[in-house]
Amino acid sequence: SQLLLVARGWGRLGAMSRYSTEQRGRPNSPDYRLYFKNADGKYISPFHDIPLFAGSKEDKEIPAKRSKTTGSEVLFNMIVEVPRWTNAKMEIATEEPLNPIKHDVKKGKLRYVANIFPHKGYIWNYGALPQTWEDPNHTDNITGFCGDNDPIDVCEIGSKVRSSGEIVQVKVLGVLALVDEGETDWKIIAISADDPEAQKIHGKYFYIDDVKKHKPGYLEATVDWFQLYKVPDGKPENHFAFNGEFKNKDFAVEIIKSTHEHWKALLHKKVDGGTIKCTNILVSGSPFCCSEEDARSIVQSVRTFTFFDSFFLLMINWKRLFK
């Protein structure tokens, strides 16, 4: 299964062709990890080493001086954590070296989002923008709340169901200002640049209006989902700045730039990142930069999922089936 994942990673076109993923640990378990490699075969941190701006060089341009565009549009790299229609809460492990994707755990149990009628799991491809950070010690002057200590989140609304660990080049359409348990948690709305529907969304400033036109009800469903998704866990409804109104592309890009600046301060030790792991191999001038050998040692210290694990799981499921 590990070789299959790597083969899939190299086989994709576009951004993912520059990266591959390597699985460690058993799927659907607390020890599952998905590590990233670049085109040179070096283990990297998706949080820190994949550039925010699509088409920029990985190791020298922070922020990028040259970015990939579609027409006049700057594109961003998105790391897919959760494929659309799935329920497992997969996330970048911000507190682990090299920040692999893992299955979120709470009180010893794997976390899954509930199906909230009429929705099934996550209703978009859900993930994050690399090289961004919502600083928990910085009070957002718009929402009045501090950041949630994570990379900024992305809801990709294209027609394809993506894979966990896939890198997608997206154009930003707008943003929703979620306040989640007293923390600022911006939700960027974006669409893959190669998606057939991306060309329909072309308004100069108000892409969000085009989303309403071509995907009626989708934005309303997004607000509904974020408002209610924690209620099945016994928590209160979330609320939003701007009464749940989506802000336009330009507003969203300014939010992204702001979180990128906070990330740069984090990686150059100008702010206290607390338990955030800043280990990287490509960020020039960062005191957290490690060698290729150190990065390899980090990954190799994590147990690999083997054929015998697969056989063991098969036997367990077989017994359950015929119990």
Coordinates of C-alpha atoms in Angstrom, one line a residue:
S1 CA 0.0 0.0 0.0
Q2 CA 2.9 2.3 0.7
L3 CA 4.3 1.8 -2.9
L4 CA 0.8 2.4 -4.3
L5 CA 0.5 5.7 -2.5
V6 CA 3.9 6.9 -3.8
A7 CA 3.0 5.8 -7.3
R8 CA -0.2 7.7 -7.2
G9 CA 1.5 10.8 -5.9
W10 CA 4.0 10.9 -8.7
G11 CA 1.4 10.0 -11.4
R12 CA -0.8 13.1 -11.0
L13 CA -0.5 16.0 -13.2
G14 CA 0.1 19.6 -12.1
A15 CA 1.2 20.4 -8.6
M16 CA 1.0 16.9 -7.3
S17 CA 3.6 15.7 -9.8
R18 CA 6.2 17.7 -7.8
Y19 CA 5.3 15.8 -4.6
S20 CA 4.7 12.3 -3.4
T21 CA 3.3 10.8 -0.2
E22 CA 4.5 7.9 1.9
Q23 CA 2.2 6.1 4.4
R24 CA 3.4 5.1 7.8
G25 CA 1.3 3.3 10.5
R26 CA -2.0 1.5 10.1
P27 CA -4.9 3.3 8.3
N28 CA -7.9 4.2 10.4
S29 CA -5.7 4.1 13.6
P30 CA -4.1 6.7 15.8
D31 CA -0.6 5.8 14.5
Y32 CA -1.4 6.5 10.8
R33 CA 0.8 9.2 9.2
L34 CA 1.1 10.4 5.7
Y35 CA 4.5 12.0 5.0
F36 CA 5.5 14.1 2.0
K37 CA 8.4 14.1 -0.4
N38 CA 9.4 16.6 -3.0
A39 CA 10.5 15.9 -6.6
D40 CA 14.1 15.4 -5.4
G41 CA 12.9 12.6 -3.1
K42 CA 13.6 14.6 0.0
Y43 CA 11.2 14.3 3.0
I44 CA 9.6 17.7 3.6
S45 CA 7.1 19.4 5.8
P46 CA 3.9 20.2 3.8
F47 CA 3.2 22.9 6.4
H48 CA 6.5 24.7 5.9
D49 CA 8.3 23.5 2.7
I50 CA 5.5 23.6 0.1
P51 CA 5.3 27.2 -1.1
L52 CA 2.1 29.2 -0.6
F53 CA 2.2 30.6 -4.1
A54 CA 1.9 28.0 -6.9
G55 CA 4.8 28.0 -9.3
S56 CA 7.3 29.6 -7.0
K57 CA 10.6 28.0 -6.0
E58 CA 10.5 25.9 -2.9
D59 CA 13.6 27.1 -1.2
K60 CA 14.5 30.7 -2.1
E61 CA 11.4 32.8 -2.5
I62 CA 9.5 33.6 0.7
P63 CA 7.3 35.3 -0.2
A64 CA 7.5 34.3 -3.8
K65 CA 8.7 36.8 -6.3
R66 CA 7.1 34.9 -9.2
S67 CA 3.8 33.1 -8.9
K68 CA 1.9 30.9 -11.3
T69 CA -1.1 32.7 -12.7
T70 CA -4.2 31.9 -14.8
G71 CA -4.8 35.1 -16.8
S72 CA -4.3 37.8 -14.2
E73 CA -5.1 35.4 -11.3
V74 CA -2.4 34.4 -8.8
L75 CA -2.8 30.7 -7.8
F76 CA -2.1 29.1 -4.4
N77 CA -1.1 25.6 -3.4
M78 CA -3.7 23.8 -1.3
I79 CA -2.9 20.7 0.7
V80 CA -5.9 18.4 0.7
E81 CA -6.5 16.8 4.1
V82 CA -10.1 15.5 3.8
P83 CA -11.6 14.4 0.5
R84 CA -15.2 15.5 -0.2
W85 CA -18.0 13.2 1.2
T86 CA -15.7 11.5 3.7
N87 CA -16.1 11.8 7.5
A88 CA -12.6 11.1 9.0
K89 CA -11.1 14.2 10.5
M90 CA -7.7 14.1 8.9
E91 CA -5.3 17.0 9.5
I92 CA -1.8 18.3 9.3
A93 CA 0.0 17.3 12.5
T94 CA 1.3 20.8 13.4
E95 CA 2.9 19.5 16.7
E96 CA 5.0 16.8 15.1
P97 CA 8.3 17.1 13.2
L98 CA 7.7 17.3 9.4
N99 CA 4.0 17.8 10.0
P100 CA 2.5 14.6 8.4
I101 CA -1.2 14.3 7.8
K102 CA -2.8 12.2 10.6
H103 CA -6.2 11.2 11.9
D104 CA -7.3 13.6 14.6
V105 CA -7.7 11.9 18.0
K106 CA -9.7 13.2 21.0
K107 CA -9.8 11.4 24.4
G108 CA -8.2 8.4 22.8
K109 CA -10.7 8.1 20.0
L110 CA -10.5 8.8 16.3
R111 CA -12.6 11.8 15.3
Y112 CA -15.2 11.8 12.6
V113 CA -17.6 14.5 11.7
A114 CA -21.3 13.6 11.9
N115 CA -23.6 13.5 8.9
I116 CA -25.8 16.5 9.3
F117 CA -28.9 16.2 7.1
P118 CA -28.9 16.7 4.2
H119 CA -25.1 16.7 4.1
K120 CA -22.7 13.6 3.9
G121 CA -19.4 14.2 5.6
Y122 CA -17.4 17.1 4.4
I123 CA -19.2 18.9 1.5
W124 CA -16.0 20.1 -0.2
N125 CA -12.4 19.0 -0.5
Y126 CA -11.1 20.3 2.7
G127 CA -7.5 21.3 3.5
A128 CA -5.1 24.1 4.2
L129 CA -2.8 26.6 2.6
P130 CA 0.9 25.9 3.4
Q131 CA 3.1 28.6 4.8
T132 CA 0.2 30.3 6.6
W133 CA -0.5 30.4 10.4
E134 CA -3.3 31.8 12.4
D135 CA -1.4 33.1 15.4
P136 CA -3.1 32.2 18.7
N137 CA -1.4 35.2 20.4
H138 CA -2.6 37.7 17.8
T139 CA -6.1 39.2 18.1
D140 CA -7.7 39.6 14.7
N141 CA -8.8 43.2 14.3
I142 CA -11.8 42.1 12.3
T143 CA -13.2 39.3 14.4
G144 CA -11.9 40.4 17.7
F145 CA -10.6 36.9 18.5
C146 CA -7.2 35.3 18.4
G147 CA -6.2 32.7 15.7
D148 CA -6.7 29.0 16.1
N149 CA -3.0 28.0 15.9
D150 CA -3.3 26.2 12.5
P151 CA -2.6 26.9 8.8
I152 CA -5.5 28.7 7.2
D153 CA -8.3 26.4 6.1
V154 CA -9.6 25.9 2.5
C155 CA -12.9 24.6 1.1
E156 CA -12.2 23.6 -2.5
I157 CA -15.6 23.5 -4.4
G158 CA -14.6 22.0 -7.7
S159 CA -16.3 19.0 -9.3
K160 CA -13.5 16.4 -8.5
V161 CA -13.2 14.4 -5.4
R162 CA -9.6 14.8 -4.3
S163 CA -7.3 12.5 -2.3
S164 CA -5.8 13.1 1.1
G165 CA -2.3 14.4 0.6
E166 CA -2.9 15.8 -2.9
I167 CA -1.5 19.2 -3.7
V168 CA -4.0 21.3 -5.8
Q169 CA -3.4 24.6 -7.4
V170 CA -6.4 26.8 -6.6
K171 CA -7.7 30.2 -7.3
V172 CA -9.3 32.0 -4.3
L173 CA -12.9 33.0 -4.6
G174 CA -13.8 34.5 -1.2
V175 CA -13.7 33.8 2.6
L176 CA -16.0 33.1 5.5
A177 CA -15.1 34.4 9.0
L178 CA -15.9 31.5 11.4
V179 CA -15.5 32.0 15.1
D180 CA -15.1 28.5 16.5
E181 CA -15.1 28.1 20.3
G182 CA -13.7 31.6 20.7
E183 CA -11.0 31.4 18.1
T184 CA -10.8 33.0 14.6
D185 CA -10.9 30.3 12.0
W186 CA -11.0 31.8 8.5
K187 CA -12.4 29.5 5.8
I188 CA -11.1 30.3 2.3
I189 CA -13.4 29.4 -0.5
A190 CA -11.4 28.2 -3.6
I191 CA -11.6 26.2 -6.7
S192 CA -9.0 24.1 -8.5
A193 CA -7.5 26.0 -11.4
D194 CA -7.9 23.0 -13.7
D195 CA -11.5 22.3 -12.8
P196 CA -14.0 22.7 -15.7
E197 CA -16.2 24.9 -13.6
A198 CA -13.3 27.3 -12.7
Q199 CA -13.7 29.1 -16.0
K200 CA -17.3 30.0 -15.2
I201 CA -16.3 31.9 -12.1
H202 CA -14.5 34.9 -13.6
G203 CA -16.0 38.1 -12.1
K204 CA -13.3 40.7 -11.6
Y205 CA -13.9 41.3 -7.9
F206 CA -17.0 39.3 -7.0
Y207 CA -16.2 35.6 -7.6
I208 CA -18.5 34.8 -4.8
D209 CA -21.5 36.1 -6.8
D210 CA -20.5 33.8 -9.6
V211 CA -20.5 30.9 -7.1
K212 CA -24.0 31.8 -6.1
K213 CA -25.0 31.8 -9.8
H214 CA -23.4 28.6 -10.9
K215 CA -23.7 26.6 -7.7
P216 CA -26.9 27.7 -6.1
G217 CA -27.3 26.8 -2.4
Y218 CA -23.7 25.8 -2.0
L219 CA -22.6 28.8 0.0
E220 CA -25.7 28.6 2.2
A221 CA -25.0 24.9 2.8
T222 CA -21.4 25.9 3.8
V223 CA -22.6 28.3 6.4
D224 CA -25.1 25.7 7.7
W225 CA -22.4 23.0 7.9
F226 CA -19.9 25.1 9.9
Q227 CA -22.6 26.4 12.2
L228 CA -23.8 22.9 13.1
Y229 CA -21.0 20.4 12.7
K230 CA -20.1 20.3 16.4
V231 CA -23.6 20.2 17.7
P232 CA -23.8 16.3 17.5
D233 CA -20.8 16.3 19.9
G234 CA -22.8 18.3 22.5
K235 CA -21.3 21.7 21.7
P236 CA -23.1 24.9 20.9
E237 CA -23.6 26.3 17.4
N238 CA -20.7 28.2 16.0
H239 CA -21.1 31.8 14.9
F240 CA -19.6 34.1 12.3
A241 CA -18.3 37.6 11.8
F242 CA -20.3 39.7 9.3
N243 CA -23.4 37.6 10.2
G244 CA -22.1 34.8 8.0
E245 CA -21.6 36.9 4.9
F246 CA -18.9 35.8 2.5
K247 CA -16.2 38.4 1.7
N248 CA -14.8 38.7 -1.8
K249 CA -11.6 37.5 -3.4
D250 CA -9.5 40.6 -2.6
F251 CA -10.5 40.5 1.1
A252 CA -9.6 36.8 1.2
V253 CA -6.2 37.4 -0.4
E254 CA -5.4 40.0 2.2
I255 CA -6.3 37.6 5.0
I256 CA -4.0 35.0 3.4
K257 CA -1.1 37.5 3.1
S258 CA -1.6 38.3 6.8
T259 CA -1.4 34.7 7.9
H260 CA 1.6 34.2 5.6
E261 CA 3.4 37.0 7.5
H262 CA 2.6 35.4 10.8
W263 CA 4.0 32.1 9.5
K264 CA 7.3 33.8 8.4
A265 CA 7.6 35.3 11.9
L266 CA 7.1 31.8 13.3
L267 CA 9.7 30.1 11.1
H268 CA 12.3 32.8 11.8
K269 CA 11.7 32.6 15.6
K270 CA 10.3 36.1 15.9
V271 CA 7.3 34.9 17.8
D272 CA 6.8 32.0 20.3
G273 CA 5.1 29.1 18.5
G274 CA 4.6 27.1 21.6
T275 CA 4.1 23.4 20.7
I276 CA 4.1 24.0 16.9
K277 CA 6.9 22.1 15.3
C278 CA 8.8 24.2 12.7
T279 CA 11.1 21.5 11.4
N280 CA 11.8 22.1 7.7
I281 CA 14.5 21.5 5.2
L282 CA 13.9 24.3 2.6
V283 CA 13.1 27.6 4.4
S284 CA 16.2 29.7 3.9
G285 CA 17.5 31.4 7.1
S286 CA 15.1 29.5 9.4
P287 CA 16.8 28.3 12.6
F288 CA 14.5 25.2 12.5
C289 CA 16.0 24.0 9.2
C290 CA 17.3 20.4 9.4
S291 CA 19.4 18.2 7.1
E292 CA 18.0 15.8 4.6
E293 CA 19.4 12.9 6.8
D294 CA 17.7 14.2 9.9
A295 CA 14.4 14.4 8.0
R296 CA 14.8 10.9 6.8
S297 CA 15.5 9.7 10.4
I298 CA 12.3 11.4 11.6
V299 CA 10.2 9.4 9.1
Q300 CA 12.0 6.1 9.5
S301 CA 11.5 6.2 13.2
V302 CA 7.7 5.9 12.6
R303 CA 6.5 2.3 12.0
T304 CA 5.6 1.3 8.5
F305 CA 2.3 -0.4 7.7
T306 CA 3.2 -3.9 6.4
F307 CA 1.7 -6.9 4.6
F308 CA 1.3 -8.6 7.9
D309 CA -0.7 -5.7 9.3
S310 CA -3.0 -6.0 6.3
F311 CA -3.4 -9.7 6.9
F312 CA -4.1 -9.2 10.6
L313 CA -6.8 -6.6 9.8
L314 CA -8.3 -8.9 7.2
M315 CA -8.6 -11.7 9.8
I316 CA -10.2 -9.4 12.4
N317 CA -12.8 -8.2 9.9
W318 CA -13.4 -11.7 8.8
K319 CA -14.2 -12.8 12.3
R320 CA -16.5 -9.8 12.9
L321 CA -18.3 -10.6 9.7
F322 CA -19.1 -14.2 10.7
K323 CA -19.5 -13.7 14.4

